[in-house]
CSV table of C-alpha atoms in Angstrom, one decimal:
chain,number,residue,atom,x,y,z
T,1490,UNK,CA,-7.2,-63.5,-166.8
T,1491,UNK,CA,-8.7,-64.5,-163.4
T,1492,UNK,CA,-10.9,-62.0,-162.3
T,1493,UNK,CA,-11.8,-63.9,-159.0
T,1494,UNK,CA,-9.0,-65.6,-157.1
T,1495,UNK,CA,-11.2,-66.4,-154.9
T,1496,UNK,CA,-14.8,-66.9,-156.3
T,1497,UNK,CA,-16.5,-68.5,-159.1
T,1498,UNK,CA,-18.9,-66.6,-161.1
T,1499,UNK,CA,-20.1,-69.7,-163.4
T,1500,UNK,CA,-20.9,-71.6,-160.0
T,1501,UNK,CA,-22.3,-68.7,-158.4
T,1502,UNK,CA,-25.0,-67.9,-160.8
T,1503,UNK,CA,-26.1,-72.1,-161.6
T,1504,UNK,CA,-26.6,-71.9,-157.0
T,1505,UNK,CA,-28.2,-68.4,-156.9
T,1506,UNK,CA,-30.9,-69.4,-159.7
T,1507,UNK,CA,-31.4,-73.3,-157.8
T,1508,UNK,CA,-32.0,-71.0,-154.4
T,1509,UNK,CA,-34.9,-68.8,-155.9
T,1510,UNK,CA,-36.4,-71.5,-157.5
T,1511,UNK,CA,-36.7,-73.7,-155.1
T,1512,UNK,CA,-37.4,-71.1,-151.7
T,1513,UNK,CA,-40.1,-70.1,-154.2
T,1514,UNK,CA,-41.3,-73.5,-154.0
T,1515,UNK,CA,-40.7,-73.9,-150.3
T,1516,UNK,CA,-43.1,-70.7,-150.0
T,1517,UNK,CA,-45.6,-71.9,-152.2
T,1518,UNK,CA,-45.9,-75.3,-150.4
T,1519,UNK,CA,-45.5,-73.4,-147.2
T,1520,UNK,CA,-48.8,-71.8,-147.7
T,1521,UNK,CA,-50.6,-74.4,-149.4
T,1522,UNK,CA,-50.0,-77.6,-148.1
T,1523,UNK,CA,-52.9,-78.4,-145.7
T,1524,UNK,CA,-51.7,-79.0,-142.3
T,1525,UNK,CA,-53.7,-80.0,-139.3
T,1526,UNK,CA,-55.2,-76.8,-136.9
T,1527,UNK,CA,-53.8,-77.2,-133.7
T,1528,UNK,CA,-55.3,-75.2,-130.2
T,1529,UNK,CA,-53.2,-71.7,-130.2
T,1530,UNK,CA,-50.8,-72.2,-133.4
T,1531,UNK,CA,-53.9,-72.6,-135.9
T,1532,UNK,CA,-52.3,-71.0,-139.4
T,1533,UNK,CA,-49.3,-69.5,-137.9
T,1534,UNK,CA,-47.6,-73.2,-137.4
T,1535,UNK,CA,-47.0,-72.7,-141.0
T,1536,UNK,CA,-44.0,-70.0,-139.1
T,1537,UNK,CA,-42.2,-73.1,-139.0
T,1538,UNK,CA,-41.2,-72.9,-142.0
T,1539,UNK,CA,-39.4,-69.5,-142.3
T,1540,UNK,CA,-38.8,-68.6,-138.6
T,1541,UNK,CA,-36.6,-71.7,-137.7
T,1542,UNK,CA,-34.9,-71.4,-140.7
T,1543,UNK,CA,-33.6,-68.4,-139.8
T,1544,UNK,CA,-31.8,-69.6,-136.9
T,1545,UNK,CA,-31.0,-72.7,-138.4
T,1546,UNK,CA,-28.7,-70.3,-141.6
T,1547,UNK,CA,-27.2,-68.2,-138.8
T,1548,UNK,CA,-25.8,-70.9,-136.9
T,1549,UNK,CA,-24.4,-72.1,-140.7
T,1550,UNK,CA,-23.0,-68.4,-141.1
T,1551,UNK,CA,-21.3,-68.3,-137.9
T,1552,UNK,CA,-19.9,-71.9,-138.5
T,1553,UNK,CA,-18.6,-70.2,-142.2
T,1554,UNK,CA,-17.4,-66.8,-140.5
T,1555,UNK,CA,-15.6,-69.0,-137.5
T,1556,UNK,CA,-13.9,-71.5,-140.4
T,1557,UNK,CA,-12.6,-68.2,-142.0
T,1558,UNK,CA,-11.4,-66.5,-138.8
T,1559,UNK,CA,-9.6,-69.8,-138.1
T,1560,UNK,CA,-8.1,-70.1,-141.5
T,1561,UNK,CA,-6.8,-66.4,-141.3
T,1562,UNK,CA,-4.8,-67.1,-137.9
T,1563,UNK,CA,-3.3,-69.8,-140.0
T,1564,UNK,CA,-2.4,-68.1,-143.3
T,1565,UNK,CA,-2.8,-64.3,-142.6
T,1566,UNK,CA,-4.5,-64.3,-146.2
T,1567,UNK,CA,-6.9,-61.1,-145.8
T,1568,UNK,CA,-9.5,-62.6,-148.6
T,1569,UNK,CA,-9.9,-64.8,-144.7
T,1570,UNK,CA,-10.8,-62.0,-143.0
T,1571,UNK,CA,-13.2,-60.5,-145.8
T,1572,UNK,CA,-15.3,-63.9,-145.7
T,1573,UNK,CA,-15.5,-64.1,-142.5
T,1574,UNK,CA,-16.8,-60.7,-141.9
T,1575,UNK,CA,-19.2,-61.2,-144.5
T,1576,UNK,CA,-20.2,-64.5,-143.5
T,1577,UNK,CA,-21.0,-62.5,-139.8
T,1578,UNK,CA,-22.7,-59.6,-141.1
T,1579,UNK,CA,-25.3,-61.5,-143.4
T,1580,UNK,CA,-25.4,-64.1,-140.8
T,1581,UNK,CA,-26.2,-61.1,-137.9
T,1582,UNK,CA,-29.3,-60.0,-140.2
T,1583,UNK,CA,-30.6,-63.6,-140.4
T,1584,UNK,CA,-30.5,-63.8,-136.5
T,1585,UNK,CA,-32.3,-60.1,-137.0
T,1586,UNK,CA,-34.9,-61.5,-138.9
T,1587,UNK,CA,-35.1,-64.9,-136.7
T,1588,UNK,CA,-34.9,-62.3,-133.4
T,1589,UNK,CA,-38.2,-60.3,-135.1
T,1590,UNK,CA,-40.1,-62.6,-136.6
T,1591,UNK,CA,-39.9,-64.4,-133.3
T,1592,UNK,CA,-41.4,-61.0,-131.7
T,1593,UNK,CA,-44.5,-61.1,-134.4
T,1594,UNK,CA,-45.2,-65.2,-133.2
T,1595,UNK,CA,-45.0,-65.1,-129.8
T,1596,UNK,CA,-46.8,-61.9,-129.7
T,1597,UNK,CA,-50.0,-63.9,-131.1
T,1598,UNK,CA,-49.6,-67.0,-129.8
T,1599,UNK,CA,-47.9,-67.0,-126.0
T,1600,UNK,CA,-49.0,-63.5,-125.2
T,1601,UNK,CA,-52.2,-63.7,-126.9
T,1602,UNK,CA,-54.6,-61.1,-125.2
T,1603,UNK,CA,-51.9,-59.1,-123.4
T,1604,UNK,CA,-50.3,-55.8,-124.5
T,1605,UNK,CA,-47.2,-57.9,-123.9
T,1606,UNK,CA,-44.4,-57.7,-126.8
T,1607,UNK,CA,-41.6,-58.6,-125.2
T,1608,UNK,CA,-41.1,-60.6,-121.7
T,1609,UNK,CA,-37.3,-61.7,-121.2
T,1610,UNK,CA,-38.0,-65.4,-122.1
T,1611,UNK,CA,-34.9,-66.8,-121.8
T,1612,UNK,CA,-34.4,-68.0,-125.5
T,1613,UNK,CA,-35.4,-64.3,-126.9
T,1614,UNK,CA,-33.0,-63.1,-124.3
T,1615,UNK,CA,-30.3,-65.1,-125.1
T,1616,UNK,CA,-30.6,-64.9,-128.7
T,1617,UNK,CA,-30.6,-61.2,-128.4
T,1618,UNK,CA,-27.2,-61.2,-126.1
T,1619,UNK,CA,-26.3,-63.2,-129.3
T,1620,UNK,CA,-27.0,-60.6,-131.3
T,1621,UNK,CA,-25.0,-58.2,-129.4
T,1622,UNK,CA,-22.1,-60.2,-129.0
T,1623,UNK,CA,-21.9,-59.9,-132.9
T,1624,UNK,CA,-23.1,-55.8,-133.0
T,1625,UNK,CA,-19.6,-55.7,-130.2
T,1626,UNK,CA,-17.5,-57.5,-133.3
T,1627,UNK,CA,-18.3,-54.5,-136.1
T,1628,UNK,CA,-17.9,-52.3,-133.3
T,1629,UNK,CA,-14.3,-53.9,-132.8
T,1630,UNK,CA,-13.5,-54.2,-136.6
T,1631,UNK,CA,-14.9,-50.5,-137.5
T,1632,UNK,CA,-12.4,-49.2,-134.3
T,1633,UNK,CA,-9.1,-50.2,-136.1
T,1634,UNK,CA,-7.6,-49.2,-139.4
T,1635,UNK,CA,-4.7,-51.4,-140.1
T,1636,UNK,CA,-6.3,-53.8,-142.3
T,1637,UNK,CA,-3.4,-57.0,-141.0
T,1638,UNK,CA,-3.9,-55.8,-137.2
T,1639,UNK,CA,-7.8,-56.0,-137.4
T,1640,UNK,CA,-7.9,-58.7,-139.2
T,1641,UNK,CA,-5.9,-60.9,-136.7
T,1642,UNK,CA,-7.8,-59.3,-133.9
T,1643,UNK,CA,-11.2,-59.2,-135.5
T,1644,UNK,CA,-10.9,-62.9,-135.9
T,1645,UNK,CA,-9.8,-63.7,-132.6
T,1646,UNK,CA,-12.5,-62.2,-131.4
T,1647,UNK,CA,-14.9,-64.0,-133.9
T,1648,UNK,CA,-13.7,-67.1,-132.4
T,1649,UNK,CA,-14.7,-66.2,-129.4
T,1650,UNK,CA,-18.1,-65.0,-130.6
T,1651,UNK,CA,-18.5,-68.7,-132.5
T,1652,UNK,CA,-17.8,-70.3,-129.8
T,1653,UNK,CA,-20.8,-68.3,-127.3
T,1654,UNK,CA,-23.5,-69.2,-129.9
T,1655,UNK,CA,-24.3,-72.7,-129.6
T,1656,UNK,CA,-24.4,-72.3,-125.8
T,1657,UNK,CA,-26.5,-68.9,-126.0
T,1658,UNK,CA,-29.0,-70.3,-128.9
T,1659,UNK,CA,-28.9,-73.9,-127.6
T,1660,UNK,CA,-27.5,-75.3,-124.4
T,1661,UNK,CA,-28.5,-72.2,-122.1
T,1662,UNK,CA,-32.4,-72.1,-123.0
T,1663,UNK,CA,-33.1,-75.8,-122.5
T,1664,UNK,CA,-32.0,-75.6,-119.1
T,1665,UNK,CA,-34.6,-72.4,-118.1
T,1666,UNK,CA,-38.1,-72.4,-118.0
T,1667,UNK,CA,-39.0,-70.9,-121.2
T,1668,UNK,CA,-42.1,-71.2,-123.4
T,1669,UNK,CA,-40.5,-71.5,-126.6
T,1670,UNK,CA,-40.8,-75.4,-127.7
T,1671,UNK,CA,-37.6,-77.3,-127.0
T,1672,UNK,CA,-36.8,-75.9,-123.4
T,1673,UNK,CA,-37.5,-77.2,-120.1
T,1674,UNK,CA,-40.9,-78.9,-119.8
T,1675,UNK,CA,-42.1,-77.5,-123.4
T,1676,UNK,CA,-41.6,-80.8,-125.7
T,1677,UNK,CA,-39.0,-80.1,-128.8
T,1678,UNK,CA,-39.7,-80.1,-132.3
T,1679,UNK,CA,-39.7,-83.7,-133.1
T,1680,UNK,CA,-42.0,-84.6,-130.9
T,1681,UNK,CA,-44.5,-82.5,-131.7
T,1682,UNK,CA,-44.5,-81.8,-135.6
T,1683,UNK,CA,-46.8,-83.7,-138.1
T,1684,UNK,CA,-44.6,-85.5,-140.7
T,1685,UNK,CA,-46.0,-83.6,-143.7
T,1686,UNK,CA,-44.3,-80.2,-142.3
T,1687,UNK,CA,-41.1,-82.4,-142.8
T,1688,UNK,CA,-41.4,-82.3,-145.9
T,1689,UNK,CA,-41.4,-78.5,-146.3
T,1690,UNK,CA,-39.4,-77.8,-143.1
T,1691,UNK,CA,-36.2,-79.2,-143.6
T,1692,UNK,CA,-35.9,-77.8,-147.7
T,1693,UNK,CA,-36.8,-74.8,-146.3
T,1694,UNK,CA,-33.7,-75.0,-143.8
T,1695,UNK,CA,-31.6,-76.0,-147.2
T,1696,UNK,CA,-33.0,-73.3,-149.1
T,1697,UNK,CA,-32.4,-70.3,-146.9
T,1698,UNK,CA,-28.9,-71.5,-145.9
T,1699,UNK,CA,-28.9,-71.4,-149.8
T,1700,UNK,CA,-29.9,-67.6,-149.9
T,1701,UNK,CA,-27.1,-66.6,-146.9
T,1702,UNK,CA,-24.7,-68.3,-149.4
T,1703,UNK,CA,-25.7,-66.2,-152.2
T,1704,UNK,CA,-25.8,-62.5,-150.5
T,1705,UNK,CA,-22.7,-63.8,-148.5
T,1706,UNK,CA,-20.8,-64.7,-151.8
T,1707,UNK,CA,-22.2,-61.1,-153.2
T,1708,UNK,CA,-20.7,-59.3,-150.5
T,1709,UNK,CA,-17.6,-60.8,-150.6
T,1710,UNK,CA,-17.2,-59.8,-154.5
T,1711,UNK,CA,-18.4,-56.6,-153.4
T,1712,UNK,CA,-15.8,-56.6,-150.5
T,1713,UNK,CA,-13.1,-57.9,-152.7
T,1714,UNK,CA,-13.3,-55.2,-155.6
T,1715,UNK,CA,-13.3,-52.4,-152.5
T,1716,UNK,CA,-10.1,-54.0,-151.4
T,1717,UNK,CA,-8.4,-54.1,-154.8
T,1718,UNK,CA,-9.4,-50.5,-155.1
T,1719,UNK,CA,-8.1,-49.1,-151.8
T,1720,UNK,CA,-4.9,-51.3,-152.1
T,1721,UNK,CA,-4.0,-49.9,-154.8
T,1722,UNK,CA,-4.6,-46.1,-154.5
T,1723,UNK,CA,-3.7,-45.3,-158.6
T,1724,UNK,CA,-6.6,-46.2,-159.9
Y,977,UNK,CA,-68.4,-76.4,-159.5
Y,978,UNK,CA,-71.6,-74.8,-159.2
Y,979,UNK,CA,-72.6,-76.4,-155.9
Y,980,UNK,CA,-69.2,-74.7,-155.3
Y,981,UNK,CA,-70.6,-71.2,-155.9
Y,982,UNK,CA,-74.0,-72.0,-154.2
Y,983,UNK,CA,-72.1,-72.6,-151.0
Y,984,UNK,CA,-69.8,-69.2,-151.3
Y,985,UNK,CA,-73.2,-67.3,-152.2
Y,986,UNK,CA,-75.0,-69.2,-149.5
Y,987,UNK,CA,-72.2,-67.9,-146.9
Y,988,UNK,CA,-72.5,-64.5,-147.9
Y,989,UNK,CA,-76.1,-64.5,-147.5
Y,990,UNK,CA,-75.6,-66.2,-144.2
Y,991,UNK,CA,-73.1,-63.7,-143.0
Y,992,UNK,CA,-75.8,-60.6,-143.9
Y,993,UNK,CA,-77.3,-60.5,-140.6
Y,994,UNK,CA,-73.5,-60.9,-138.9
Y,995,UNK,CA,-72.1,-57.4,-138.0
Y,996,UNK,CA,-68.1,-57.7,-137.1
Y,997,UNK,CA,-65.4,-55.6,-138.3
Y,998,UNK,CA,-63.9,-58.5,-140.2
Y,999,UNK,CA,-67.2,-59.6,-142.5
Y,1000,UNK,CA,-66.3,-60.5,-145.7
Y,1001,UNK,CA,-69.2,-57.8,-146.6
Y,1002,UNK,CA,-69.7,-54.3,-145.1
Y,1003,UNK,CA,-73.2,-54.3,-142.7
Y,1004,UNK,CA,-75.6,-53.0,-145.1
Y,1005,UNK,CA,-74.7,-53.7,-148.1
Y,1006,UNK,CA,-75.8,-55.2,-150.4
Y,1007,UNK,CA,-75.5,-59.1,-150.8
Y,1008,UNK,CA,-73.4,-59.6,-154.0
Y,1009,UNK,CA,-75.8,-61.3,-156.9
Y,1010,UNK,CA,-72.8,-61.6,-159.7
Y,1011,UNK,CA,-71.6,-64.9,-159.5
Y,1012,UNK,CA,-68.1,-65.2,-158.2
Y,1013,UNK,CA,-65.3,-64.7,-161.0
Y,1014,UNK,CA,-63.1,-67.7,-161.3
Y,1015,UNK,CA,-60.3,-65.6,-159.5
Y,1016,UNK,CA,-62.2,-64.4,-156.5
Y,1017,UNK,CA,-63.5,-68.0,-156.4
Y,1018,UNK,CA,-60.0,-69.7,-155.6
Y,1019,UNK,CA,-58.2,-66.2,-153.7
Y,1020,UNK,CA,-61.2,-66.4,-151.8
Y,1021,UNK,CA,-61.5,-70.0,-150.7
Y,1022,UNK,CA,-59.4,-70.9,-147.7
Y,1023,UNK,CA,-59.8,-67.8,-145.3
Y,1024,UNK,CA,-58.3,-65.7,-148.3
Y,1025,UNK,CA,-55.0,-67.3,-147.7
Y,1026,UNK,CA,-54.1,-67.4,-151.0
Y,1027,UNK,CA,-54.2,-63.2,-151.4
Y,1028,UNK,CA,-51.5,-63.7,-148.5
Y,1029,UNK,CA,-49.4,-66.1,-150.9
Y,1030,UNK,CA,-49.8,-63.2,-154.0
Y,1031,UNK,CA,-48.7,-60.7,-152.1
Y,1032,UNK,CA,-45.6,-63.0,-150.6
Y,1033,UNK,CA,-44.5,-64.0,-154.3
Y,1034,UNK,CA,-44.7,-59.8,-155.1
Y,1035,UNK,CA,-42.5,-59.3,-152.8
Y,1036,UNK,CA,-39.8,-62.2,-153.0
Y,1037,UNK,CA,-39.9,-61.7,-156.7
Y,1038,UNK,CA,-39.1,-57.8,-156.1
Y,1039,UNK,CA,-36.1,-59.5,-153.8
Y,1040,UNK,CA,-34.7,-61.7,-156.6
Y,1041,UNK,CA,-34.9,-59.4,-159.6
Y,1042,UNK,CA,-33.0,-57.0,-156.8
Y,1043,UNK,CA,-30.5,-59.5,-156.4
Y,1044,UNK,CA,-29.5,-60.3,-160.1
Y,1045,UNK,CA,-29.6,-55.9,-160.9
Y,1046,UNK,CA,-26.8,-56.0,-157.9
Y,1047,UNK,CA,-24.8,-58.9,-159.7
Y,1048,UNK,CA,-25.3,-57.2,-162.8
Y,1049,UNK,CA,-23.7,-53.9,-161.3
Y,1050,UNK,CA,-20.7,-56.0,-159.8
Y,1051,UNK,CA,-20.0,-57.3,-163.3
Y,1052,UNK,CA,-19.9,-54.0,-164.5
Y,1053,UNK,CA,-17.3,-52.6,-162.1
Y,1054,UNK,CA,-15.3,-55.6,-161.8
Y,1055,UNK,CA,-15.1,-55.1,-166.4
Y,1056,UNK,CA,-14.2,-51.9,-165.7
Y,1057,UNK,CA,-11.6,-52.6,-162.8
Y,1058,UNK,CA,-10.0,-54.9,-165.2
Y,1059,UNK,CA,-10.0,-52.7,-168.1
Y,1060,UNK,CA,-8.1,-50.0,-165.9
Y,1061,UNK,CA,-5.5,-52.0,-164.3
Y,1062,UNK,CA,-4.9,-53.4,-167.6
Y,1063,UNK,CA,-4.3,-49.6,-169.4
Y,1064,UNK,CA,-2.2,-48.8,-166.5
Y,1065,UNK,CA,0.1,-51.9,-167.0
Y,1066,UNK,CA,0.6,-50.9,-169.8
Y,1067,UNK,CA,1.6,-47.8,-169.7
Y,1068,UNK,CA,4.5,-48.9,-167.3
């Protein structure tokens, strides 16, 4: 009897328990590993470690929910289409998170001593169109019922979306002023960022790229036992 | 150690005259004479970072447990999906 076609329990659970012990570690470290206080950052440098990484899994999750919307146009297997959504969706909430935690930084750091929140810098903005363009692809999937129509136009679509988000995360804010570090006359990441946050930076990016995999992989079972059900309207 | 606890009572007693919002004692009161407990002496230390970091763990521990209930759940269905096709096929 193979209950998943498509998924591996046995491999599922050994990754899930690896990704909570060791983004427990990352925050751990995070917090207590003594890094140097800088003018305007001070503690909240430690952000690094858990608002980049947030950006960093989405742009994994759309590569995952593009791969799937490609296979699909290929096969027609629907299990393509369930991945890929899933992949989007839990993806769409890191970019969420990333998007809002983003908010909470810059509040206390670029707009220190203002009542300003929010002020259309060009990688928030961007990021947020980003956001939208995803929000458009539920719309699109939630508008049609045939499950083989939507799937081959869903994914279509989510090409198109995969394809905006390096140029809307990436390409696009480098060019405009901005002052989020890595855009035009604000130095990047690497040149800026004492080695020992290295060290807890990048397993950080591991580890929450880690976590999308495990709620992604959830959903999908969850997805897949939904579809067996309404397939198959006897039971 | 106990020049360690000299210096965190000798702060407090420093900060008595200090009224801001944010004192680590309310204007006032009354300077603590009870020596720091070995818990209040390391949440504490650092700008009371580490009650941040408590309070982090809480909550991403609440996360995980969430996480393997949810597995547990699917498990449960997908056993009891199984189960019914299985009855079914055979009653064919």
């Amino acid at each position: 009897m193979n209950k998943h076609p498509h998924i591996r329990i046995d491999r599922y659970a050994l990754v899930r328990n690896t990704v909570f012990v060791w983004l427990t570690a990352v925050v751990v470290a995070g917090f207590l590993v003594n890094i140097p206080r800088i003018n305007i950052l001070e503690h909240t440098a430690r952000n690094l470690y858990f608002h980049v990484p947030m950006w960093f899994t989405m742009m994994a999750a759309v590569g995952v929910s593009g791969y799937h919307s490609l296979r699909l146009l290929q096969t027609g297997s629907l299990i393509r289409d369930i991945r890929a959504m899933q992949a989007a969706r839990v993806g769409a909430w890191f970019g969420v998170l990333g998007l809002l935690t983003g908010i909470i930084w810059s509040k206390f750091t670029w707009y220190v001593g203002t009542d300003v929140w929010w002020n259309f810098d060009p990688r928030q903005t961007m990021a947020s169109l980003q956001l939208l363009i995803y929000g458009a692809y539920f719309v699109l999937r939630s508008a049609l019922d045939d499950p083989d129509r939507r799937a081959r136009i869903a994914a279509v679509y989510n090409l198109f979306a995969a394809t905006t988000t390096p140029f809307l995360l990436y390409v696009i804010p480098r060019q405009l002023q901005s002052l989020h570090p890595g855009a035009e006359g604000n130095p990047a990441f690497s040149d800026i960022t004492e080695p020992v946050m290295r060290l807890i930076f990048y397993p950080a990016i591991i580890g929450f790229i880690g976590l999308f995999w495990v709620l992604y992989t959830q959903r999908v079972r969850t997805a897949w036992i939904k579809y067996r059900v309404i397939r198959d309207p006897e039971l | 150690m106990e020049q360690e606890v000299q210096s965190i009572q000798d702060s407090l007693r420093a900060k008595e005259s200090i009224s801001t919002p944010f004192d680590s004692i309310w204007t006032g009161a009354d300077v603590p004479t009870v020596d720091p407990s070995a818990l209040e002496q390391v949440m504490l230390s650092n700008d009371k970072l580490y009650v941040v970091l408590a309070v982090v763990l809480l909550i991403w521990f609440g996360f995980i447990f969430f996480v393997y209930r949810t597995d547990r759940r699917l498990s449960q269905v997908e056993r009891t999906l199984e189960d019914r096709i299985y009855e079914r096929d055979d009653e064919v």
